């Protein structure tokens, strides 16, 4: 063997800079806690415990092909047709030709960003935002320009003049998510009209991640930019069956736009990776016929969970969260020094009657350094009994956590610094 | 409405430059031919007509989950463990920890390229090569530096000094595909040893697309860089269940490497898109137990098809193709002026007894402008009866095609120019 001292080629800077999932970093600590025999309440992830509609599961079991073949790159005509029926029932004017079926909402976002925004150009995103937006933009070499939203008004849309301050020649798009992950905030029609005016005036793309469309509470109306007029050339909708039908493992999303150039470009990306998953498309056709009773039950369940969670949190000393209108997350402000340290400590050192909780530090959802250090995201993907026990744990944990801020004054100082 | 003259934001230059699939461009012509009542023999695509193993189909029908949940981002422990068993049976030392399960081979390649090669850096690829490599590199802003291989020696590995000529500070990797799409060429152990020496000397990644591993004919041995020693830090294997089990619609691939940095970076990409498809992983576990008799039958079938195809082609005046050792493609040289025009003409204007053929112009598989104008890729994904009829069509078509080159001299001139 000639090569005694073997070199090692270097990975790319993109590969190096690609952000690690802020939630998955805690996984080794959760595993250790379980190995030690602790019960861990997983309030850290967006994997619902809700059953997938029976019609979808049956559709999988009744596949009748003998060759598990590629489908069309843009999705099967049958599925796109059925999906446009779903959109019609939800107040959109979307035809099968507007739809490109993707490998989950993640791929739809990756394609939308790369097809619309060049390397070194910018996208404005209200923060906190879904942590993986950092990864999708990193992949395309696109810079995120965050605008802070604040827990005090429930993470409402920041004032439009804050967006205007950030718009330069490099700005290509605004990305929103409503109902929001991680805040649960549901954008109002007035907020979306303001965004519409902004993107039309500055000729920007408006990309909306609508993964949580079905999850709106207290009778509040869901409004999409797709429900407003005049946005055909500017609007790109990101959708997924993951949360709607508790079918995260299907990996089936969609990129929807009436902008012909974006559609044509996105189709080239879709063709390059050949096709979305075939069985998932068969099941998703059945999913469109899921009865309203399924959603009613789910909405009731989530409303109860949210009510319990929000009430429990706000009862704790030094803790605050708003009452979010949608999705299944809340961001809560805690009297702590450092949410990353706190979430690790919960798993690594704390237990109450052999139980502990896994939460997502909010730092991973902010782009601004230092933001979110006193906030955590809590996903209410467990039933009310489990949530009650988890909140009991949290209250006790906050009392004994060594990094607890002692008074309201301390809390204020942390916020200011 | 305030905005009478609406602007339209521009797509990205990546979105604009992303190459369209060279094969799909012909689809409208194929559809027109079918609408006119013509029988179209599809020898243009890599979708086999072989049945998926019954065990995989049964596994889909017997899923027993109630929540179609995310799996681990890197794939389930069960599937990675079973897949490493498959690799063990094929002479590799691959552990479950080396494997990241992906959305098809396409995603594995996209991740490998982005994780290893930066925007504006280069990858060397022997051409002709699988057309979508152009798209995967475009997405990452990576430049392909092609090296011609030639039909005269069956598209064997070009001489190593040709690679050395192209290696600069920007070169990060060499990408190979064996058995090759589109040429069917199977790299020998000696060729791989030469490549190994090259990548170790110049500290480059060696990425191998092994989608067609199972399809080797005439008792020839399949050799992977993964079978050679000392390449742990340099080798990245791209795999997929698509062709192996005729399960293209499963969208299940894998990126495999023992390089810890590449693995860690690739895992971040995998985490960003959350998970590969869940049902496909369940089916793919079953697939590993597919009996050898299934493969024996498939190999026999493909061998017969190849023999018929190669013999038929070489009998035609002015036509030449080599006898490829693997995959299910041949590249044939035809006495024609322009393979794009010819393939379009076959669908648009030609028929023989109401039949015609769809082929892939080889131009789409070359990066060098003008290369492949007298070549087509033919996929033998139809049974021997259909191949026989298709070859009859082709022979007649070549006799009446207005752009036929009249003599061997003409053919030579086309090659030279």
Short mmCIF file of N, CA and C in Angstrom, two decimals, chain B residues 232-293:
data_model
loop_
_atom_site.label_atom_id
_atom_site.label_comp_id
_atom_site.label_asym_id
_atom_site.label_seq_id
_atom_site.Cartn_x
_atom_site.Cartn_y
_atom_site.Cartn_z
N UNK B 232 -11.97 4.80 3.07
CA UNK B 232 -13.00 5.18 4.05
C UNK B 232 -13.28 6.67 4.10
N UNK B 233 -12.23 7.49 4.02
CA UNK B 233 -12.44 8.93 4.14
C UNK B 233 -12.81 9.61 2.82
N UNK B 234 -12.70 8.85 1.73
CA UNK B 234 -12.88 9.46 0.41
C UNK B 234 -14.14 9.00 -0.31
N UNK B 235 -14.69 7.88 0.11
CA UNK B 235 -15.75 7.24 -0.67
C UNK B 235 -17.14 7.57 -0.14
N UNK B 236 -18.03 7.93 -1.04
CA UNK B 236 -19.44 8.12 -0.72
C UNK B 236 -20.25 7.30 -1.71
N UNK B 237 -21.05 6.40 -1.18
CA UNK B 237 -21.85 5.53 -2.04
C UNK B 237 -23.28 6.06 -2.10
N UNK B 238 -23.82 6.07 -3.31
CA UNK B 238 -25.21 6.46 -3.53
C UNK B 238 -25.97 5.20 -3.92
N UNK B 239 -27.04 4.91 -3.21
CA UNK B 239 -27.78 3.69 -3.50
C UNK B 239 -29.28 4.00 -3.56
N UNK B 240 -30.05 3.06 -4.05
CA UNK B 240 -31.50 3.23 -4.16
C UNK B 240 -32.15 1.86 -4.32
N UNK B 241 -33.38 1.75 -3.86
CA UNK B 241 -34.13 0.51 -4.08
C UNK B 241 -34.85 0.53 -5.44
N UNK B 242 -34.81 1.68 -6.13
CA UNK B 242 -35.65 1.90 -7.32
C UNK B 242 -35.50 0.82 -8.38
N UNK B 243 -34.27 0.58 -8.81
CA UNK B 243 -34.07 -0.36 -9.91
C UNK B 243 -33.91 -1.77 -9.37
N UNK B 244 -33.22 -1.88 -8.22
CA UNK B 244 -32.92 -3.21 -7.65
C UNK B 244 -34.19 -4.04 -7.50
N UNK B 245 -35.23 -3.40 -6.98
CA UNK B 245 -36.48 -4.12 -6.72
C UNK B 245 -37.62 -3.60 -7.60
N UNK B 246 -37.28 -2.91 -8.68
CA UNK B 246 -38.31 -2.30 -9.52
C UNK B 246 -39.32 -1.57 -8.63
N UNK B 247 -38.79 -0.71 -7.78
CA UNK B 247 -39.62 0.02 -6.82
C UNK B 247 -39.30 1.51 -6.90
N UNK B 248 -39.33 2.02 -8.12
CA UNK B 248 -38.97 3.44 -8.36
C UNK B 248 -39.90 4.38 -7.61
N UNK B 249 -41.16 3.97 -7.43
CA UNK B 249 -42.15 4.83 -6.77
C UNK B 249 -42.02 4.87 -5.26
N UNK B 250 -41.16 4.00 -4.71
CA UNK B 250 -40.95 4.00 -3.25
C UNK B 250 -40.22 5.26 -2.81
N UNK B 251 -39.39 5.79 -3.67
CA UNK B 251 -38.52 6.95 -3.37
C UNK B 251 -37.69 6.67 -2.13
N UNK B 252 -36.87 5.65 -2.24
CA UNK B 252 -36.04 5.29 -1.09
C UNK B 252 -34.61 5.02 -1.56
N UNK B 253 -33.71 5.83 -1.08
CA UNK B 253 -32.31 5.67 -1.42
C UNK B 253 -31.48 5.68 -0.16
N UNK B 254 -30.17 5.81 -0.34
CA UNK B 254 -29.28 5.87 0.81
C UNK B 254 -27.98 6.55 0.42
N UNK B 255 -27.46 7.31 1.37
CA UNK B 255 -26.12 7.88 1.25
C UNK B 255 -25.29 7.13 2.29
N UNK B 256 -24.17 6.57 1.85
CA UNK B 256 -23.37 5.76 2.75
C UNK B 256 -21.93 6.24 2.72
N UNK B 257 -21.40 6.51 3.89
CA UNK B 257 -20.00 6.93 3.96
C UNK B 257 -19.44 6.62 5.33
N UNK B 258 -18.14 6.35 5.36
CA UNK B 258 -17.43 6.16 6.62
C UNK B 258 -16.67 7.42 7.01
N UNK B 259 -16.73 8.44 6.17
CA UNK B 259 -16.12 9.73 6.50
C UNK B 259 -17.03 10.43 7.51
N UNK B 260 -16.52 10.60 8.72
CA UNK B 260 -17.33 11.12 9.84
C UNK B 260 -17.84 12.53 9.57
N UNK B 261 -16.99 13.37 8.94
CA UNK B 261 -17.41 14.75 8.68
C UNK B 261 -18.53 14.80 7.64
N UNK B 262 -18.38 14.00 6.59
CA UNK B 262 -19.42 13.96 5.56
C UNK B 262 -20.71 13.41 6.16
N UNK B 263 -20.58 12.38 6.97
CA UNK B 263 -21.76 11.79 7.59
C UNK B 263 -22.47 12.80 8.48
N UNK B 264 -21.70 13.51 9.28
CA UNK B 264 -22.30 14.50 10.20
C UNK B 264 -22.98 15.62 9.41
N UNK B 265 -22.34 16.06 8.34
CA UNK B 265 -22.96 17.12 7.52
C UNK B 265 -24.22 16.59 6.84
N UNK B 266 -24.12 15.40 6.26
CA UNK B 266 -25.28 14.82 5.56
C UNK B 266 -26.45 14.63 6.50
N UNK B 267 -26.14 14.27 7.73
CA UNK B 267 -27.20 14.08 8.73
C UNK B 267 -27.95 15.39 8.99
N UNK B 268 -27.23 16.50 8.95
CA UNK B 268 -27.90 17.79 9.14
C UNK B 268 -28.88 18.08 7.99
N UNK B 269 -28.49 17.74 6.77
CA UNK B 269 -29.42 17.89 5.64
C UNK B 269 -30.63 16.98 5.85
N UNK B 270 -30.35 15.76 6.30
CA UNK B 270 -31.44 14.79 6.49
C UNK B 270 -32.40 15.26 7.58
N UNK B 271 -31.84 15.83 8.64
CA UNK B 271 -32.69 16.32 9.74
C UNK B 271 -33.53 17.51 9.28
N UNK B 272 -32.96 18.34 8.41
CA UNK B 272 -33.70 19.53 7.96
C UNK B 272 -34.97 19.14 7.21
N UNK B 273 -34.92 18.02 6.47
CA UNK B 273 -36.13 17.61 5.75
C UNK B 273 -36.89 16.52 6.52
N UNK B 274 -36.49 16.33 7.76
CA UNK B 274 -37.19 15.54 8.78
C UNK B 274 -37.03 14.04 8.66
N UNK B 275 -37.51 13.42 7.55
CA UNK B 275 -37.45 11.96 7.50
C UNK B 275 -37.69 11.46 6.08
N UNK B 276 -37.20 10.26 5.78
CA UNK B 276 -37.57 9.61 4.52
C UNK B 276 -38.93 8.92 4.68
N UNK B 277 -39.55 8.47 3.56
CA UNK B 277 -40.91 7.90 3.64
C UNK B 277 -40.96 6.66 4.53
N UNK B 278 -42.01 6.57 5.36
CA UNK B 278 -42.11 5.50 6.37
C UNK B 278 -42.53 4.16 5.77
N UNK B 279 -43.56 4.16 4.94
CA UNK B 279 -44.05 2.88 4.38
C UNK B 279 -42.98 2.24 3.51
N UNK B 280 -42.28 3.06 2.75
CA UNK B 280 -41.23 2.53 1.88
C UNK B 280 -40.16 1.81 2.69
N UNK B 281 -39.85 2.34 3.88
CA UNK B 281 -38.82 1.68 4.71
C UNK B 281 -39.30 0.32 5.21
N UNK B 282 -40.58 0.25 5.53
CA UNK B 282 -41.14 -1.05 5.96
C UNK B 282 -41.05 -2.06 4.82
N UNK B 283 -41.42 -1.60 3.62
CA UNK B 283 -41.36 -2.50 2.46
C UNK B 283 -39.93 -2.87 2.12
N UNK B 284 -39.01 -1.93 2.30
CA UNK B 284 -37.62 -2.18 1.92
C UNK B 284 -36.94 -3.17 2.88
N UNK B 285 -37.43 -3.25 4.11
CA UNK B 285 -36.93 -4.29 5.03
C UNK B 285 -37.27 -5.66 4.45
N UNK B 286 -38.52 -5.78 4.01
CA UNK B 286 -38.94 -7.06 3.40
C UNK B 286 -38.14 -7.34 2.13
N UNK B 287 -37.81 -6.27 1.41
CA UNK B 287 -37.12 -6.44 0.13
C UNK B 287 -35.78 -7.15 0.28
N UNK B 288 -35.10 -6.90 1.41
CA UNK B 288 -33.77 -7.49 1.60
C UNK B 288 -33.85 -9.02 1.59
N UNK B 289 -35.02 -9.55 1.95
CA UNK B 289 -35.19 -11.01 1.93
C UNK B 289 -35.69 -11.54 0.59
N UNK B 290 -35.68 -10.72 -0.43
CA UNK B 290 -36.07 -11.19 -1.77
C UNK B 290 -35.17 -12.36 -2.16
N UNK B 291 -35.77 -13.47 -2.59
CA UNK B 291 -34.94 -14.65 -2.90
C UNK B 291 -34.07 -14.42 -4.14
N UNK B 292 -32.92 -15.11 -4.18
CA UNK B 292 -32.00 -15.00 -5.30
C UNK B 292 -32.69 -15.36 -6.61
N UNK B 293 -33.67 -16.26 -6.54
CA UNK B 293 -34.37 -16.68 -7.76
C UNK B 293 -35.01 -15.48 -8.47
#
